[in-house]
Amino acid sequence: MRILVQKFGGTSVATPERREAVVGHIRQAYDEGYALVVVVSAMGRAGEPYATDTLQNLIAGTEVPAREKDLLLCCGEIISTVVLVGVLRKHGFDAVALTGWQAGIITDDNYGDARILRVDPGRVLHHLNQGQIVVVSGFQGRTEQGEITTLGRGGSDTTAAALGVALGAEVVEIYTDVDGIYTADPGIVAEAQTLPNLTYYEVCQLAYEGAKVIHPRAVEIAMEGNVPLRIKSTFKQGPGTLVGIRPRDNGVPIRRDRIITGITHMADLTQLKVNLKNDGADGLKVFKRLAQAGISVDFINVFPDQLVFTVSNQLGAKAEKLIEELNLEVQVRPDCAKVAAVGAAMRGVPGVMAAIVEALTEEKIEILQSVDSYTSIWCLVPRKDMERAAQALHRKFGLGA
Ligand code: ADP
Ligand code: MG
């Protein structure tokens, strides 16, 4: 049995016309003889009736515990699973709907952001053996004890990758509203180019630094299971981006020496600068306090008398309060954004940082902070300048046509 997993994102299943496009892709693979597993996200984006954000808004301002919250959030994917099965059956396909837990997705109990521990593919295989198309709700699973969990943002990508690995799928296809992975978010950088093939490693880095086209965890799972991913448009024909096929298959290298793969961005960050009175000890107190409160920090610079880092805008006020309770002085700057130049081979290449500073300075964009890691250089800039900063870096590194 040749198995294919296809995942359709929220915009792809949002309207009856779009669901017809989805059926077109399913029909094509079906006609090619594949046994098909189709993973779907909740329909539409924030503000639309059955989107995950809309469900979340139903309980805003109330006190729903994490466990119960997941019971609510998993409904969006179940709705779209049933709707798609209806459309497929109307077209004459024998399709069956399974929730994440019915499809054997077993997770830990970290409600709202659970990790998949394993997949029991028995039930899915049973339906495939009957010749049925199996439509699975993404973004959800259950614990060993039977509690329902959700997988966090981008979780349907992870469901698709995990099923692909568990079923030994030939490929996992991720269908979305853009035709592949680009050198930058095409919604922001008009000259961005699609990247026809990328290594798992390159995609992981882009995803971790904010390219939300695919969830990094999904890439890790596919990489560990050695299943290739293809990112394609639901609405346009084309090869999209192929991730992670081995060199002997078609000559795509596993590692690559591209210095910069792409430019990423991440909005809605708050920068905090804490003045330290007795260096190390104070710094440690701050990190411990934030960690206890479950606040994750990023973009950290440590100086003898100062600690600089960012948190999400949402957590800015809480972090400020916790630090003030430690009797430390803190300056807070909300509404920042991070832009990053990402590349697997930039380490030690002279001039990359200089080029970034030059690009931003030419645009008169203030650099609030910068950090470099093995594979990326990040700059924190005011949120209002984020789009211009991403465009400037893209141009500076010649990533356009
Ligand atoms: P889905 O609902 O299908 O999962 P997402 O919104 O999660 O779709 O991901 C697709 C979006 O990712 C695109 O519309 C695009 O704006 C954004 N994006 C960000 N960075 C990139 C990139 N480097 N390449 C392609 N798309 C990107
Ligand atoms: Mg997504």
PDB file of N, CA and C in Angstrom, residues 68-116:
ATOM      1  N   GLU A  68     -10.178  21.703  30.509  1.00  0.00           N
ATOM      2  CA  GLU A  68     -11.470  21.984  29.891  1.00  0.00           C
ATOM      3  C   GLU A  68     -11.298  22.851  28.649  1.00  0.00           C
ATOM      4  N   LYS A  69     -10.319  23.745  28.691  1.00  0.00           N
ATOM      5  CA  LYS A  69     -10.064  24.598  27.537  1.00  0.00           C
ATOM      6  C   LYS A  69      -9.734  23.748  26.299  1.00  0.00           C
ATOM      7  N   ASP A  70      -8.952  22.704  26.502  1.00  0.00           N
ATOM      8  CA  ASP A  70      -8.608  21.833  25.372  1.00  0.00           C
ATOM      9  C   ASP A  70      -9.836  21.097  24.833  1.00  0.00           C
ATOM     10  N   LEU A  71     -10.781  20.802  25.740  1.00  0.00           N
ATOM     11  CA  LEU A  71     -12.028  20.169  25.288  1.00  0.00           C
ATOM     12  C   LEU A  71     -12.777  21.073  24.330  1.00  0.00           C
ATOM     13  N   LEU A  72     -12.683  22.388  24.591  1.00  0.00           N
ATOM     14  CA  LEU A  72     -13.341  23.348  23.704  1.00  0.00           C
ATOM     15  C   LEU A  72     -12.546  23.525  22.405  1.00  0.00           C
ATOM     16  N   LEU A  73     -11.218  23.754  22.547  1.00  0.00           N
ATOM     17  CA  LEU A  73     -10.410  24.093  21.372  1.00  0.00           C
ATOM     18  C   LEU A  73     -10.356  22.972  20.335  1.00  0.00           C
ATOM     19  N   CYS A  74     -10.504  21.720  20.779  1.00  0.00           N
ATOM     20  CA  CYS A  74     -10.399  20.622  19.813  1.00  0.00           C
ATOM     21  C   CYS A  74     -11.643  20.536  18.915  1.00  0.00           C
ATOM     22  N   CYS A  75     -12.688  21.299  19.244  1.00  0.00           N
ATOM     23  CA  CYS A  75     -13.934  21.185  18.475  1.00  0.00           C
ATOM     24  C   CYS A  75     -13.799  21.703  17.040  1.00  0.00           C
ATOM     25  N   GLY A  76     -12.994  22.744  16.847  1.00  0.00           N
ATOM     26  CA  GLY A  76     -12.878  23.342  15.514  1.00  0.00           C
ATOM     27  C   GLY A  76     -12.428  22.333  14.468  1.00  0.00           C
ATOM     28  N   GLU A  77     -11.441  21.514  14.828  1.00  0.00           N
ATOM     29  CA  GLU A  77     -10.919  20.520  13.885  1.00  0.00           C
ATOM     30  C   GLU A  77     -11.937  19.403  13.652  1.00  0.00           C
ATOM     31  N   ILE A  78     -12.689  19.060  14.691  1.00  0.00           N
ATOM     32  CA  ILE A  78     -13.690  17.996  14.523  1.00  0.00           C
ATOM     33  C   ILE A  78     -14.764  18.472  13.542  1.00  0.00           C
ATOM     34  N   ILE A  79     -15.179  19.727  13.689  1.00  0.00           N
ATOM     35  CA  ILE A  79     -16.176  20.285  12.769  1.00  0.00           C
ATOM     36  C   ILE A  79     -15.665  20.192  11.333  1.00  0.00           C
ATOM     37  N   SER A  80     -14.441  20.620  11.084  1.00  0.00           N
ATOM     38  CA  SER A  80     -14.006  20.633   9.680  1.00  0.00           C
ATOM     39  C   SER A  80     -13.780  19.217   9.138  1.00  0.00           C
ATOM     40  N   THR A  81     -13.451  18.286  10.017  1.00  0.00           N
ATOM     41  CA  THR A  81     -13.300  16.892   9.590  1.00  0.00           C
ATOM     42  C   THR A  81     -14.637  16.346   9.061  1.00  0.00           C
ATOM     43  N   VAL A  82     -15.697  16.603   9.826  1.00  0.00           N
ATOM     44  CA  VAL A  82     -17.021  16.103   9.431  1.00  0.00           C
ATOM     45  C   VAL A  82     -17.491  16.794   8.145  1.00  0.00           C
ATOM     46  N   VAL A  83     -17.266  18.113   8.073  1.00  0.00           N
ATOM     47  CA  VAL A  83     -17.685  18.863   6.879  1.00  0.00           C
ATOM     48  C   VAL A  83     -16.977  18.306   5.643  1.00  0.00           C
ATOM     49  N   LEU A  84     -15.674  18.033   5.753  1.00  0.00           N
ATOM     50  CA  LEU A  84     -14.945  17.529   4.584  1.00  0.00           C
ATOM     51  C   LEU A  84     -15.400  16.113   4.204  1.00  0.00           C
ATOM     52  N   VAL A  85     -15.671  15.283   5.205  1.00  0.00           N
ATOM     53  CA  VAL A  85     -16.171  13.935   4.901  1.00  0.00           C
ATOM     54  C   VAL A  85     -17.483  14.043   4.116  1.00  0.00           C
ATOM     55  N   GLY A  86     -18.337  14.982   4.522  1.00  0.00           N
ATOM     56  CA  GLY A  86     -19.597  15.189   3.805  1.00  0.00           C
ATOM     57  C   GLY A  86     -19.369  15.536   2.340  1.00  0.00           C
ATOM     58  N   VAL A  87     -18.429  16.445   2.098  1.00  0.00           N
ATOM     59  CA  VAL A  87     -18.146  16.860   0.718  1.00  0.00           C
ATOM     60  C   VAL A  87     -17.572  15.675  -0.075  1.00  0.00           C
ATOM     61  N   LEU A  88     -16.661  14.939   0.536  1.00  0.00           N
ATOM     62  CA  LEU A  88     -16.053  13.801  -0.170  1.00  0.00           C
ATOM     63  C   LEU A  88     -17.096  12.748  -0.525  1.00  0.00           C
ATOM     64  N   ARG A  89     -18.001  12.487   0.397  1.00  0.00           N
ATOM     65  CA  ARG A  89     -19.030  11.463   0.131  1.00  0.00           C
ATOM     66  C   ARG A  89     -19.986  11.922  -0.967  1.00  0.00           C
ATOM     67  N   LYS A  90     -20.256  13.243  -0.956  1.00  0.00           N
ATOM     68  CA  LYS A  90     -21.104  13.793  -2.023  1.00  0.00           C
ATOM     69  C   LYS A  90     -20.468  13.527  -3.392  1.00  0.00           C
ATOM     70  N   HIS A  91     -19.126  13.570  -3.407  1.00  0.00           N
ATOM     71  CA  HIS A  91     -18.407  13.316  -4.663  1.00  0.00           C
ATOM     72  C   HIS A  91     -18.197  11.825  -4.925  1.00  0.00           C
ATOM     73  N   GLY A  92     -18.767  10.992  -4.081  1.00  0.00           N
ATOM     74  CA  GLY A  92     -18.701   9.557  -4.337  1.00  0.00           C
ATOM     75  C   GLY A  92     -17.540   8.822  -3.690  1.00  0.00           C
ATOM     76  N   PHE A  93     -16.747   9.523  -2.867  1.00  0.00           N
ATOM     77  CA  PHE A  93     -15.641   8.843  -2.181  1.00  0.00           C
ATOM     78  C   PHE A  93     -16.151   8.195  -0.898  1.00  0.00           C
ATOM     79  N   ASP A  94     -15.551   7.069  -0.545  1.00  0.00           N
ATOM     80  CA  ASP A  94     -15.864   6.443   0.734  1.00  0.00           C
ATOM     81  C   ASP A  94     -14.892   7.015   1.764  1.00  0.00           C
ATOM     82  N   ALA A  95     -15.373   7.981   2.553  1.00  0.00           N
ATOM     83  CA  ALA A  95     -14.489   8.655   3.504  1.00  0.00           C
ATOM     84  C   ALA A  95     -15.012   8.482   4.921  1.00  0.00           C
ATOM     85  N   VAL A  96     -14.080   8.439   5.881  1.00  0.00           N
ATOM     86  CA  VAL A  96     -14.464   8.276   7.282  1.00  0.00           C
ATOM     87  C   VAL A  96     -13.730   9.346   8.111  1.00  0.00           C
ATOM     88  N   ALA A  97     -14.419   9.883   9.137  1.00  0.00           N
ATOM     89  CA  ALA A  97     -13.820  10.913   9.989  1.00  0.00           C
ATOM     90  C   ALA A  97     -13.299  10.313  11.285  1.00  0.00           C
ATOM     91  N   LEU A  98     -12.076  10.677  11.659  1.00  0.00           N
ATOM     92  CA  LEU A  98     -11.535  10.260  12.951  1.00  0.00           C
ATOM     93  C   LEU A  98     -11.024  11.488  13.702  1.00  0.00           C
ATOM     94  N   THR A  99     -11.301  11.538  15.009  1.00  0.00           N
ATOM     95  CA  THR A  99     -10.675  12.574  15.836  1.00  0.00           C
ATOM     96  C   THR A  99      -9.205  12.207  15.982  1.00  0.00           C
ATOM     97  N   GLY A 100      -8.419  13.099  16.570  1.00  0.00           N
ATOM     98  CA  GLY A 100      -7.005  12.815  16.788  1.00  0.00           C
ATOM     99  C   GLY A 100      -6.810  11.560  17.633  1.00  0.00           C
ATOM    100  N   TRP A 101      -7.608  11.452  18.702  1.00  0.00           N
ATOM    101  CA  TRP A 101      -7.420  10.288  19.582  1.00  0.00           C
ATOM    102  C   TRP A 101      -7.908   9.008  18.923  1.00  0.00           C
ATOM    103  N   GLN A 102      -8.967   9.086  18.113  1.00  0.00           N
ATOM    104  CA  GLN A 102      -9.405   7.885  17.386  1.00  0.00           C
ATOM    105  C   GLN A 102      -8.344   7.444  16.373  1.00  0.00           C
ATOM    106  N   ALA A 103      -7.561   8.437  15.908  1.00  0.00           N
ATOM    107  CA  ALA A 103      -6.499   8.119  14.946  1.00  0.00           C
ATOM    108  C   ALA A 103      -5.223   7.659  15.655  1.00  0.00           C
ATOM    109  N   GLY A 104      -5.276   7.570  16.992  1.00  0.00           N
ATOM    110  CA  GLY A 104      -4.143   7.010  17.734  1.00  0.00           C
ATOM    111  C   GLY A 104      -3.055   7.987  18.125  1.00  0.00           C
ATOM    112  N   ILE A 105      -3.380   9.271  18.172  1.00  0.00           N
ATOM    113  CA  ILE A 105      -2.365  10.260  18.567  1.00  0.00           C
ATOM    114  C   ILE A 105      -2.308  10.334  20.095  1.00  0.00           C
ATOM    115  N   ILE A 106      -1.213   9.861  20.668  1.00  0.00           N
ATOM    116  CA  ILE A 106      -1.053   9.841  22.123  1.00  0.00           C
ATOM    117  C   ILE A 106      -0.043  10.923  22.519  1.00  0.00           C
ATOM    118  N   THR A 107      -0.431  11.771  23.478  1.00  0.00           N
ATOM    119  CA  THR A 107       0.414  12.921  23.845  1.00  0.00           C
ATOM    120  C   THR A 107       0.723  12.910  25.342  1.00  0.00           C
ATOM    121  N   ASP A 108       1.587  13.858  25.741  1.00  0.00           N
ATOM    122  CA  ASP A 108       1.768  14.086  27.183  1.00  0.00           C
ATOM    123  C   ASP A 108       0.598  14.955  27.670  1.00  0.00           C
ATOM    124  N   ASP A 109       0.607  15.332  28.956  1.00  0.00           N
ATOM    125  CA  ASP A 109      -0.566  16.044  29.485  1.00  0.00           C
ATOM    126  C   ASP A 109      -0.323  17.548  29.604  1.00  0.00           C
ATOM    127  N   ASN A 110       0.525  18.075  28.765  1.00  0.00           N
ATOM    128  CA  ASN A 110       0.778  19.516  28.774  1.00  0.00           C
ATOM    129  C   ASN A 110      -0.330  20.206  27.957  1.00  0.00           C
ATOM    130  N   TYR A 111      -1.474  20.402  28.609  1.00  0.00           N
ATOM    131  CA  TYR A 111      -2.657  20.941  27.930  1.00  0.00           C
ATOM    132  C   TYR A 111      -2.330  22.239  27.195  1.00  0.00           C
ATOM    133  N   GLY A 112      -2.867  22.371  26.004  1.00  0.00           N
ATOM    134  CA  GLY A 112      -2.675  23.592  25.227  1.00  0.00           C
ATOM    135  C   GLY A 112      -1.422  23.563  24.367  1.00  0.00           C
ATOM    136  N   ASP A 113      -0.462  22.733  24.733  1.00  0.00           N
ATOM    137  CA  ASP A 113       0.784  22.668  23.974  1.00  0.00           C
ATOM    138  C   ASP A 113       1.396  21.273  24.124  1.00  0.00           C
ATOM    139  N   ALA A 114       0.546  20.273  24.010  1.00  0.00           N
ATOM    140  CA  ALA A 114       0.991  18.900  24.285  1.00  0.00           C
ATOM    141  C   ALA A 114       1.925  18.392  23.189  1.00  0.00           C
ATOM    142  N   ARG A 115       2.797  17.488  23.570  1.00  0.00           N
ATOM    143  CA  ARG A 115       3.715  16.858  22.610  1.00  0.00           C
ATOM    144  C   ARG A 115       3.240  15.450  22.297  1.00  0.00           C
ATOM    145  N   ILE A 116       3.361  15.095  21.048  1.00  0.00           N
ATOM    146  CA  ILE A 116       2.980  13.726  20.664  1.00  0.00           C
ATOM    147  C   ILE A 116       4.048  12.765  21.180  1.00  0.00           C
TER     148      ILE A 116
END
